[in-house]
mmCIF file of C-alpha atoms in Angstrom:
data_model
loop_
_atom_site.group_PDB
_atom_site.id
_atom_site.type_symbol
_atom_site.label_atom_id
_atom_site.label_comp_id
_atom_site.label_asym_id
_atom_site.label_seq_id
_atom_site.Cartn_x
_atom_site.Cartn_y
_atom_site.Cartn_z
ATOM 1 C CA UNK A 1 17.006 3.805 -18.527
ATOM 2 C CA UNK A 2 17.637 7.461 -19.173
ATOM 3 C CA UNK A 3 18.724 9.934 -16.364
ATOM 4 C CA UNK A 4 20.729 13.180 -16.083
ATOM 5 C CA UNK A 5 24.141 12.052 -15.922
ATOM 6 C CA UNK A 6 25.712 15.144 -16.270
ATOM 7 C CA UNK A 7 23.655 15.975 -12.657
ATOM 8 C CA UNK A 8 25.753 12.891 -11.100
ATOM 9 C CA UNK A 9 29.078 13.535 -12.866
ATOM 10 C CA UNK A 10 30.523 15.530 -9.928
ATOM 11 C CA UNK A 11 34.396 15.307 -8.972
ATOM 12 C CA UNK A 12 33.112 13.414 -6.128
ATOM 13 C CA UNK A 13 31.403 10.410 -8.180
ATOM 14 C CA UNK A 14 32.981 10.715 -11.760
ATOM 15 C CA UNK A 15 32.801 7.030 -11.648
ATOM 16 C CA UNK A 16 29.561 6.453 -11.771
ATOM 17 C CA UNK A 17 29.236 5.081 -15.035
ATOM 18 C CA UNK A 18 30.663 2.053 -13.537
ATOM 19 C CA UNK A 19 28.626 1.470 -10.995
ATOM 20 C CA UNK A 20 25.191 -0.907 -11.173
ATOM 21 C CA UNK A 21 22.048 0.989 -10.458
ATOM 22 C CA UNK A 22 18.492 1.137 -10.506
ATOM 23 C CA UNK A 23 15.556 3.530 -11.204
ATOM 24 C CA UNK A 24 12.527 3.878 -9.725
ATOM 25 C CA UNK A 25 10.073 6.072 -11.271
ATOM 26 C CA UNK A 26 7.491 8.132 -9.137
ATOM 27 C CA UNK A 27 4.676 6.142 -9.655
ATOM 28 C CA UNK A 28 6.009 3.345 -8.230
ATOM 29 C CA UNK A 29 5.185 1.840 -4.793
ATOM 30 C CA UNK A 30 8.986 2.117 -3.584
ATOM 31 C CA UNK A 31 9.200 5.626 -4.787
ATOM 32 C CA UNK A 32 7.770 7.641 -1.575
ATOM 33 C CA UNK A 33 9.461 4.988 0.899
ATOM 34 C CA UNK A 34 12.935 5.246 -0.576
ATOM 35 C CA UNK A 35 12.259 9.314 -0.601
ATOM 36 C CA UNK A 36 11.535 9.063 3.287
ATOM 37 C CA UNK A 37 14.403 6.921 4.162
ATOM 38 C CA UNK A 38 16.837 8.866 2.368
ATOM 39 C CA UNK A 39 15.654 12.352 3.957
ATOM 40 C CA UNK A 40 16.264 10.123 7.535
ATOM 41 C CA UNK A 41 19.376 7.825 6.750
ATOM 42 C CA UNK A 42 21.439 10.461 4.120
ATOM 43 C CA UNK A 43 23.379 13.561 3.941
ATOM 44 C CA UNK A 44 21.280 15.382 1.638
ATOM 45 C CA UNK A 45 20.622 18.886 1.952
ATOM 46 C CA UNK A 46 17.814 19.665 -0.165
ATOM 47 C CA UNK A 47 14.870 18.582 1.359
ATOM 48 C CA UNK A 48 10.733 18.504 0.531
ATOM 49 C CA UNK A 49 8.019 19.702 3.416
ATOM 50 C CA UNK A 50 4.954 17.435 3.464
ATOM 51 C CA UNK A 51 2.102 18.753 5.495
ATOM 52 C CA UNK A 52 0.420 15.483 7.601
ATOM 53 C CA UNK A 53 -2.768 14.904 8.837
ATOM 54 C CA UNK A 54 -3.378 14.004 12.582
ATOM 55 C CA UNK A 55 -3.462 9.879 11.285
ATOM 56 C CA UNK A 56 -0.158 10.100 9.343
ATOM 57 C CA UNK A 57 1.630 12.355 11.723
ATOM 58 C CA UNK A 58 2.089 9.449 14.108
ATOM 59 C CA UNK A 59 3.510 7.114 11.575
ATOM 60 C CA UNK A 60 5.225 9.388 8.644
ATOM 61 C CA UNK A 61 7.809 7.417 7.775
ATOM 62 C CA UNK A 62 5.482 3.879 7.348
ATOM 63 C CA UNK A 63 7.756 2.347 9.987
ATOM 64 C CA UNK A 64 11.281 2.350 8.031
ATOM 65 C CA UNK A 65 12.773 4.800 10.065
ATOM 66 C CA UNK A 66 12.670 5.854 14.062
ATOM 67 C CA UNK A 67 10.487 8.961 15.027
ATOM 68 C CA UNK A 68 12.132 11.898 16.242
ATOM 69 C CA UNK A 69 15.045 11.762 13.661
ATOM 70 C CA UNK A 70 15.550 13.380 10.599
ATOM 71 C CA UNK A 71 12.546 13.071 8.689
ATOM 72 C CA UNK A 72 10.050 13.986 11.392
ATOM 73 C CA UNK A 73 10.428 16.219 14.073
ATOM 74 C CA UNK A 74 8.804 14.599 17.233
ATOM 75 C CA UNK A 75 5.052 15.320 17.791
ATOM 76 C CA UNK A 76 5.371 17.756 14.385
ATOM 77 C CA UNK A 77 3.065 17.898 11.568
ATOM 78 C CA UNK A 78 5.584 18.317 9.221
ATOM 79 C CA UNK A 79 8.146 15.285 7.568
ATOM 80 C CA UNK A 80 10.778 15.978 5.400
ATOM 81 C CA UNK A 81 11.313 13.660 2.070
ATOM 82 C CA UNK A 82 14.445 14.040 0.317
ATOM 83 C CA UNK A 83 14.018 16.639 -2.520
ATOM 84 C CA UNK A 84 15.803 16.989 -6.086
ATOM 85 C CA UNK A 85 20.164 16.478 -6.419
ATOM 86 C CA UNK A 86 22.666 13.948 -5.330
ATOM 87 C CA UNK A 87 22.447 12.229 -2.196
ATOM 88 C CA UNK A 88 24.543 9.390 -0.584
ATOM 89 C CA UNK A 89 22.821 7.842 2.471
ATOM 90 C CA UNK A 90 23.350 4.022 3.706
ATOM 91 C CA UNK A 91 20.701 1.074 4.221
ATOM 92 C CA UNK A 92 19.742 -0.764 7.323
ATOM 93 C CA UNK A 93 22.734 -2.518 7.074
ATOM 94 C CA UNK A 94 25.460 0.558 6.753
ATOM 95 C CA UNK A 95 25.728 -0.248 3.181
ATOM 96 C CA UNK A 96 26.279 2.837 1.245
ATOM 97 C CA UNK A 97 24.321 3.890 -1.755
ATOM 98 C CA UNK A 98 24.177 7.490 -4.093
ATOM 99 C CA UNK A 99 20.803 8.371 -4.980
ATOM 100 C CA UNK A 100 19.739 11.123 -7.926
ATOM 101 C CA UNK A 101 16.568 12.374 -7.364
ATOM 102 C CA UNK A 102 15.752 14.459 -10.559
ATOM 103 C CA UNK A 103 12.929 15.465 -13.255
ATOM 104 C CA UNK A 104 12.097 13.727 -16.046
ATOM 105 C CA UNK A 105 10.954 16.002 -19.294
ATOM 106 C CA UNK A 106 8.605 19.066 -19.106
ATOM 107 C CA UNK A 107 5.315 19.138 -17.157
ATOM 108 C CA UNK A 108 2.663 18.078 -19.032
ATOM 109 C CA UNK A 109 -1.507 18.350 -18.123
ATOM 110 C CA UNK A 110 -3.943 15.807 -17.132
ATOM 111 C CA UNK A 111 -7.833 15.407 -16.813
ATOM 112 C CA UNK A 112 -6.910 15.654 -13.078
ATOM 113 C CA UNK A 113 -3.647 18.881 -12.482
ATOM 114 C CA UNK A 114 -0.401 19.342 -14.095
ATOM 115 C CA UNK A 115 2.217 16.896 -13.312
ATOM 116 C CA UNK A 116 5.943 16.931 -13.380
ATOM 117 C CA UNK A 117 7.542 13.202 -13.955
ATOM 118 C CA UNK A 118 10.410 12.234 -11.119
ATOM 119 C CA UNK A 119 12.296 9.565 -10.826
ATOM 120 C CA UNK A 120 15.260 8.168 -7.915
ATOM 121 C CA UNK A 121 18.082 6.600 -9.594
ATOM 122 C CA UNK A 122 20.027 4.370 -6.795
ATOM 123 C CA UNK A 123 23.776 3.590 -7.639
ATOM 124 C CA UNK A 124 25.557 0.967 -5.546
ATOM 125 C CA UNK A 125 28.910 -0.791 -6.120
ATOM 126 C CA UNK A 126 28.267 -3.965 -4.429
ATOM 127 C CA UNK A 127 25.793 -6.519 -5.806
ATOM 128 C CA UNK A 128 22.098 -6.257 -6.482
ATOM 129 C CA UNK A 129 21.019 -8.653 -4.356
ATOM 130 C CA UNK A 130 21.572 -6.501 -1.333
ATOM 131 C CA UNK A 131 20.078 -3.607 -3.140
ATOM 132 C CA UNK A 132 16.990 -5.379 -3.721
ATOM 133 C CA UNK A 133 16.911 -7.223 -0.293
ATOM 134 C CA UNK A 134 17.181 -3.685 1.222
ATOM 135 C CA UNK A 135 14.037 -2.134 -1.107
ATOM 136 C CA UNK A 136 12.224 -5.736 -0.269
ATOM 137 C CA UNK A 137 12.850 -4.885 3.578
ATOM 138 C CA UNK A 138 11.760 -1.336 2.809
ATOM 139 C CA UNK A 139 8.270 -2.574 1.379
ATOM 140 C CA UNK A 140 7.923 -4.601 4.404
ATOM 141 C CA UNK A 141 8.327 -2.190 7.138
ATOM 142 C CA UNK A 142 5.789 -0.316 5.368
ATOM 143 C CA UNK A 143 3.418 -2.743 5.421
ATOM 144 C CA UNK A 144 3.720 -3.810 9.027
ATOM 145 C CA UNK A 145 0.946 -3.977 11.553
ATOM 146 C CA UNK A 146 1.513 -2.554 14.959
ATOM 147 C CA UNK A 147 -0.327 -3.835 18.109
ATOM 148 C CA UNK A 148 -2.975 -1.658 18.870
ATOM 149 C CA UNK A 149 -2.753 0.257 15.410
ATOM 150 C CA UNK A 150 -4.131 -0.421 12.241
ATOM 151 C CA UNK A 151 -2.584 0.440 9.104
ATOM 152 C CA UNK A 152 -4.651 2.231 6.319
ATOM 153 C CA UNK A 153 -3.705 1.862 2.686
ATOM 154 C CA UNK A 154 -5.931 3.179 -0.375
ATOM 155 C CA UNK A 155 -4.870 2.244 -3.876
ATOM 156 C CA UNK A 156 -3.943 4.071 -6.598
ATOM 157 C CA UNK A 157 -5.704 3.553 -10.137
ATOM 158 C CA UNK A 158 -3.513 5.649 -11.874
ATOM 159 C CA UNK A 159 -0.153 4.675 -10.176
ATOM 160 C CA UNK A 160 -1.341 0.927 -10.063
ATOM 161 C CA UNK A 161 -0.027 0.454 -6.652
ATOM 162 C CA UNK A 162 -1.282 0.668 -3.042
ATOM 163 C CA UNK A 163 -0.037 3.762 -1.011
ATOM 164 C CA UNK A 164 -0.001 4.449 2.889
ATOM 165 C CA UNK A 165 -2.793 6.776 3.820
ATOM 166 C CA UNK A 166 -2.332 6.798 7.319
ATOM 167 C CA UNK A 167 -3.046 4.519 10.512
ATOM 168 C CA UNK A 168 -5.432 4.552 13.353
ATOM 169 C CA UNK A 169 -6.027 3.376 16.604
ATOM 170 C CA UNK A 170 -7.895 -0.541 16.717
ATOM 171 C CA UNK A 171 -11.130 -0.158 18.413
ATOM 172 C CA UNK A 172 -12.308 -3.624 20.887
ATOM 173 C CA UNK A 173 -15.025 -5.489 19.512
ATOM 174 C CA UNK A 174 -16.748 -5.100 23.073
ATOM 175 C CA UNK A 175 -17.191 -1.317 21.702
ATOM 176 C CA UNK A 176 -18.990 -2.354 18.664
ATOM 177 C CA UNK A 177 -22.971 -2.247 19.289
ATOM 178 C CA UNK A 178 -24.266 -5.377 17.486
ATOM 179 C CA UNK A 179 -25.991 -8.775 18.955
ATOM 180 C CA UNK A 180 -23.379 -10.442 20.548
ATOM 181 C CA UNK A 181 -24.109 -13.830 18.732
ATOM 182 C CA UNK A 182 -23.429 -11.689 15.408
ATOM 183 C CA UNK A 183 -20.053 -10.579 16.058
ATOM 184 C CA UNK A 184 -19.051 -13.776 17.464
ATOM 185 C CA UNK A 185 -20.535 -15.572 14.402
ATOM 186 C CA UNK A 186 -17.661 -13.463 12.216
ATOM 187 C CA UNK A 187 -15.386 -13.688 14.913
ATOM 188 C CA UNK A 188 -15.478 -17.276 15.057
ATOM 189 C CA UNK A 189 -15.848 -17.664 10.535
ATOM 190 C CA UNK A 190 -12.615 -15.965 10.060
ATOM 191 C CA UNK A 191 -10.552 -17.304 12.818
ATOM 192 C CA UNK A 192 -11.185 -20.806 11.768
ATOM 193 C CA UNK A 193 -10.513 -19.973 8.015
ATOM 194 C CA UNK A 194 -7.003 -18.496 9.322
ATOM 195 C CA UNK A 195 -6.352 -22.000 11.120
ATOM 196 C CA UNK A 196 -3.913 -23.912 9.801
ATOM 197 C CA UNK A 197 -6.088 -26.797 9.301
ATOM 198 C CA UNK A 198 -8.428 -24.475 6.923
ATOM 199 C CA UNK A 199 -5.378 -23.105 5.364
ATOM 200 C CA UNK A 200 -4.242 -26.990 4.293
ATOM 201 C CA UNK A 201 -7.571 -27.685 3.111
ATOM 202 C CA UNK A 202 -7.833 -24.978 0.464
ATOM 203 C CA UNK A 203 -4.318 -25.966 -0.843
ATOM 204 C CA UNK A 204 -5.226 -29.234 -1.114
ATOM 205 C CA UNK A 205 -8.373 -28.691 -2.849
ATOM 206 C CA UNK A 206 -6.747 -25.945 -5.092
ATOM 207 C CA UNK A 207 -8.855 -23.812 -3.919
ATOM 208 C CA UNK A 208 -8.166 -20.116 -3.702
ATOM 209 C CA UNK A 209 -7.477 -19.080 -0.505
ATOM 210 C CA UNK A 210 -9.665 -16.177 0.327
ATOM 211 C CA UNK A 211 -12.841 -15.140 2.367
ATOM 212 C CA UNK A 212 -15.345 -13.016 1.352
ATOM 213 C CA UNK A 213 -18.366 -11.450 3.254
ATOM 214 C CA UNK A 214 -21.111 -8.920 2.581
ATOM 215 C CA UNK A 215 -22.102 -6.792 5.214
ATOM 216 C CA UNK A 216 -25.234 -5.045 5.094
ATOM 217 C CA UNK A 217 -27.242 -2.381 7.016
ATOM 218 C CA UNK A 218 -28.611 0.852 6.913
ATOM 219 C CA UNK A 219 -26.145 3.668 7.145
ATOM 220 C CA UNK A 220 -24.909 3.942 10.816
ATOM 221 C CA UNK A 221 -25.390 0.377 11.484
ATOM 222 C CA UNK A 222 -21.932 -0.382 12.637
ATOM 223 C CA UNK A 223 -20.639 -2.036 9.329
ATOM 224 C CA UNK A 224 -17.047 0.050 9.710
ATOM 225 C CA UNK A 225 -17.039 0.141 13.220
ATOM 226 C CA UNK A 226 -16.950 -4.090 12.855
ATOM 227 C CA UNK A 227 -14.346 -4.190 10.454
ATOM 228 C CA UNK A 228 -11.908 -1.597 12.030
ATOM 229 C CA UNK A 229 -12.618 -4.011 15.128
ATOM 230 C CA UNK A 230 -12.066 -7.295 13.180
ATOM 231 C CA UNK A 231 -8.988 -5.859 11.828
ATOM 232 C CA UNK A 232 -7.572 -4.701 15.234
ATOM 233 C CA UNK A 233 -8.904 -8.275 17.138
ATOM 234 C CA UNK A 234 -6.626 -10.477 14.062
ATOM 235 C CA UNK A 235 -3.694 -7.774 13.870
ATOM 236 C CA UNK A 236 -4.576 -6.581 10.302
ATOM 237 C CA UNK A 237 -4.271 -3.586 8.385
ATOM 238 C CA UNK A 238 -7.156 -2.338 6.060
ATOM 239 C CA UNK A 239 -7.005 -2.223 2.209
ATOM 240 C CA UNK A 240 -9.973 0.713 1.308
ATOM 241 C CA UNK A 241 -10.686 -0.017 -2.813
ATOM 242 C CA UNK A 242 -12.587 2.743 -4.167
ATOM 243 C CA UNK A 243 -13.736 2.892 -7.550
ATOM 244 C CA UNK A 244 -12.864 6.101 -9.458
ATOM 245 C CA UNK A 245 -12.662 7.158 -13.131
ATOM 246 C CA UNK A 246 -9.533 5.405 -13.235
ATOM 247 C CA UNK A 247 -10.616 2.399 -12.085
ATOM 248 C CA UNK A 248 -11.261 -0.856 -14.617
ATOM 249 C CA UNK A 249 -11.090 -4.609 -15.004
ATOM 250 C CA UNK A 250 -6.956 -4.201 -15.214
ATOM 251 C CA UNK A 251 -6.497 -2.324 -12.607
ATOM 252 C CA UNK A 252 -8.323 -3.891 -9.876
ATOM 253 C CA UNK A 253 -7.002 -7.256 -11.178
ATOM 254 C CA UNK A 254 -3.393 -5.752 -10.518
ATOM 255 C CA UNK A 255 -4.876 -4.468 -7.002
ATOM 256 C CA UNK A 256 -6.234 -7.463 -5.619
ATOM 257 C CA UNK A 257 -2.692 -9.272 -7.188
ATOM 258 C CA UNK A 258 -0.515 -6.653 -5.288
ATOM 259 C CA UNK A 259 -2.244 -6.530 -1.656
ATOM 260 C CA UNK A 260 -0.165 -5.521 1.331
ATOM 261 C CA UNK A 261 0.691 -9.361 3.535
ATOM 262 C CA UNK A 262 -1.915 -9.378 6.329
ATOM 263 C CA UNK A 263 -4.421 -7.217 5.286
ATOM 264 C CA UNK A 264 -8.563 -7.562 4.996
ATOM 265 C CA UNK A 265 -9.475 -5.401 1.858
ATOM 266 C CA UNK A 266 -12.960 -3.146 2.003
ATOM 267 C CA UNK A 267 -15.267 -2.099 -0.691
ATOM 268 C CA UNK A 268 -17.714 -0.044 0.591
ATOM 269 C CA UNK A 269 -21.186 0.869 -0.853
ATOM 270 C CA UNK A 270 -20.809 -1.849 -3.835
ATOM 271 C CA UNK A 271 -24.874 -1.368 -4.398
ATOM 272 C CA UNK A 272 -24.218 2.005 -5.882
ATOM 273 C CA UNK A 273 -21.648 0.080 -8.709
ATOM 274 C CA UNK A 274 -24.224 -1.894 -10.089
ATOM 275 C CA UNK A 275 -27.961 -2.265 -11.401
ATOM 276 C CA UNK A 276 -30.510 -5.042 -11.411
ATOM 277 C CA UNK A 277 -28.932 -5.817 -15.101
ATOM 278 C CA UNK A 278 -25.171 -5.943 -13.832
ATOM 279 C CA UNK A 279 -24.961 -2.375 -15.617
ATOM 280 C CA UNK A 280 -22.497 0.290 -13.979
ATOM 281 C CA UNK A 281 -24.945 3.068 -12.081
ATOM 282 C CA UNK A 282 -21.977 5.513 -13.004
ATOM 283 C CA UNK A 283 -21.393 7.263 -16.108
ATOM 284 C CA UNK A 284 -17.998 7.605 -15.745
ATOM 285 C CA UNK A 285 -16.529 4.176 -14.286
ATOM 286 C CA UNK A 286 -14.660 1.720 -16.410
ATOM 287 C CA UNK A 287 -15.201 -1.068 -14.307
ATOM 288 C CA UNK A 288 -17.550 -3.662 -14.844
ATOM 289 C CA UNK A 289 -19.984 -6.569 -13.016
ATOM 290 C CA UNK A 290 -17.867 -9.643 -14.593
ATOM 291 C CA UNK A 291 -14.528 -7.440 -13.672
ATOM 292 C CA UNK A 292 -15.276 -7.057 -10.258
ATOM 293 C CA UNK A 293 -16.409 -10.390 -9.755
ATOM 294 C CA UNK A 294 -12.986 -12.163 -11.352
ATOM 295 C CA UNK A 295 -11.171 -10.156 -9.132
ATOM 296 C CA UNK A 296 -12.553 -11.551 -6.000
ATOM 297 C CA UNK A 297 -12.786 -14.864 -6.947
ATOM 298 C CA UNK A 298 -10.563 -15.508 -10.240
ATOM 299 C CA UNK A 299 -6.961 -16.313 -10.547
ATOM 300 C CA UNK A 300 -4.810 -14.334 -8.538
ATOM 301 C CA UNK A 301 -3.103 -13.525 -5.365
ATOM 302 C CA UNK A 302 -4.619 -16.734 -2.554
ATOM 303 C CA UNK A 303 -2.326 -16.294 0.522
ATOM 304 C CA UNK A 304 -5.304 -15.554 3.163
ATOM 305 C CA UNK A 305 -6.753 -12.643 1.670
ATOM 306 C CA UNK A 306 -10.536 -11.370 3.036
ATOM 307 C CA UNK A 307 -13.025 -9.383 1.547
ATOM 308 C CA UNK A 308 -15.437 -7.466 3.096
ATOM 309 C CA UNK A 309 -17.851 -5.556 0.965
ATOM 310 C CA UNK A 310 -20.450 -3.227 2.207
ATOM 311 C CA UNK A 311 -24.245 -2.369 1.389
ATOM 312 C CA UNK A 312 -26.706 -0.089 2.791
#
């Protein structure tokens, strides 16, 4: 663990070298939650502007924190995140914490901008058990599911985690132009593998509990227009995989072992991965056929997962 400790060492908190903490570096999952509940719950007074777009501006804090106070101004497109220095704030519980949000080394260049590395550094003089309860809760809130809104999450290749992109209003399946007979035939597949009865079976069959489905049509068929409804009728966010440069057989294993709870995870356009010889139709992907297919139906993550890949 290395950190500025001179940055910490104030008059205030020249004990800190006895005190139990915890880094979290910026590519981490926790990193951008813990940044927004800080800027809301702490007495910091350096402080980052994020500009939103009109889907993140209703939810910019991922549900950890109310609107209207400190992080977002209500109805604004702008939310605060805590920016670099010593700040003590307190969990949901009034426990009190000291965070360090600093710089780690010089930039350096990649293939894709210059980056500067970051890292939050959370000192606490209780026990860690109600530090990590309180980063457990804060992954948890983030991941919720709100009645009538569906949460969007995209994942990172190069972070190896999956990252809020926004939310967006559920649509009714009645507003979805299909045959009738085909959206109940989904309808009715997924609801009875979500039973409890289906749910036994697989575990005592060891089979992996997931659900895939294939969903094909010509461009402006309705195939995301279905599974924004699907999501919205079962109360489920949407996992969007998209394969980049960054994308291979590790990282999408990690992705499919690290899904948000209650979510129904899309890959769209998977005919434009692949030829007729299982060979990648992009020159610059690192993913391949026998990849792809382990990580929808290997070893993994089985708590009710489904799939839904699309194909024009």
């Amino acid at each position: 663990m290395v950190f500025n400790a001179s940055s910490f060492a104030t008059a205030e908190h020249s004990d800190h070298l006895s005190k139990k903490w915890v880094e979290v570096s910026s590519d981490s999952k926790l990193y951008p939650l813990l940044l927004k509940h800080i800027a809301v719950h702490g007495d910091g007074r350096s402080f980052a502007a994020q500009v939103l777009d009109g889907s993140q501006s209703r939810r910019s804090c991922g549900g950890c924190c109310d609107e209207g106070s400190g992080g977002k101004a209500k109805g604004s497109r702008i939310a605060l995140n805590i920016g670099f220095g010593t700040t003590t704030f307190k969990d949901f519980e009034g426990n009190s914490y000291i965070a360090v949000h600093q710089s780690k080394g010089k930039p350096v260049g990649t293939s894709y901008a210059v980056e500067e590395l970051k890292n939050l550094v959370i000192f606490t003089d209780g026990c860690m058990e109600v530090l990590t309860a309180f980063l457990s809760r804060l992954v948890e809130l983030s991941e919720l599911t709100e009645k009538g809104i569906i949460s969007i999450f995209s994942f990172s290749s190069r972070c190896n985690y999956w990252r809020s992109s926004g939310s967006t209003k559920a649509r009714p399946l009645d507003s979805v132009i299909l045959p009738a007979h085909t959206k109940q035939h989904v309808v009715s597949d997924i609801a009875n593998f979500l039973s409890d009865e289906m749910r036994d079976f697989y575990q005592l069959h060891g089979i992996p509990y997931r659900r895939s489905y294939l969903f094909y049509g010509v461009p402006g068929a309705g195939k995301t227009s279905l599974i924004q409804a699907l999501a919205g009728h079962f109360e489920r966010s949407i996992s969007y995989l998209q394969v980049d440069p960054d994308m291979t057989d590790v990282s999408l294993r990690t992705a499919m072992q690290s899904l948000p709870e209650d979510t129904v995870v899309v890959l769209e356009d998977v005919d434009a991965l692949f030829g007729k010889d299982r060979a990648s139709m992009r020159s610059d992907s690192h993913l391949s056929f026998s990849g792809l297919l382990n990580a929808l139906d290997g070893v993994g993550s089985s708590s009710g997962q489904i799939y839904i890949l699309t194909t024009n």
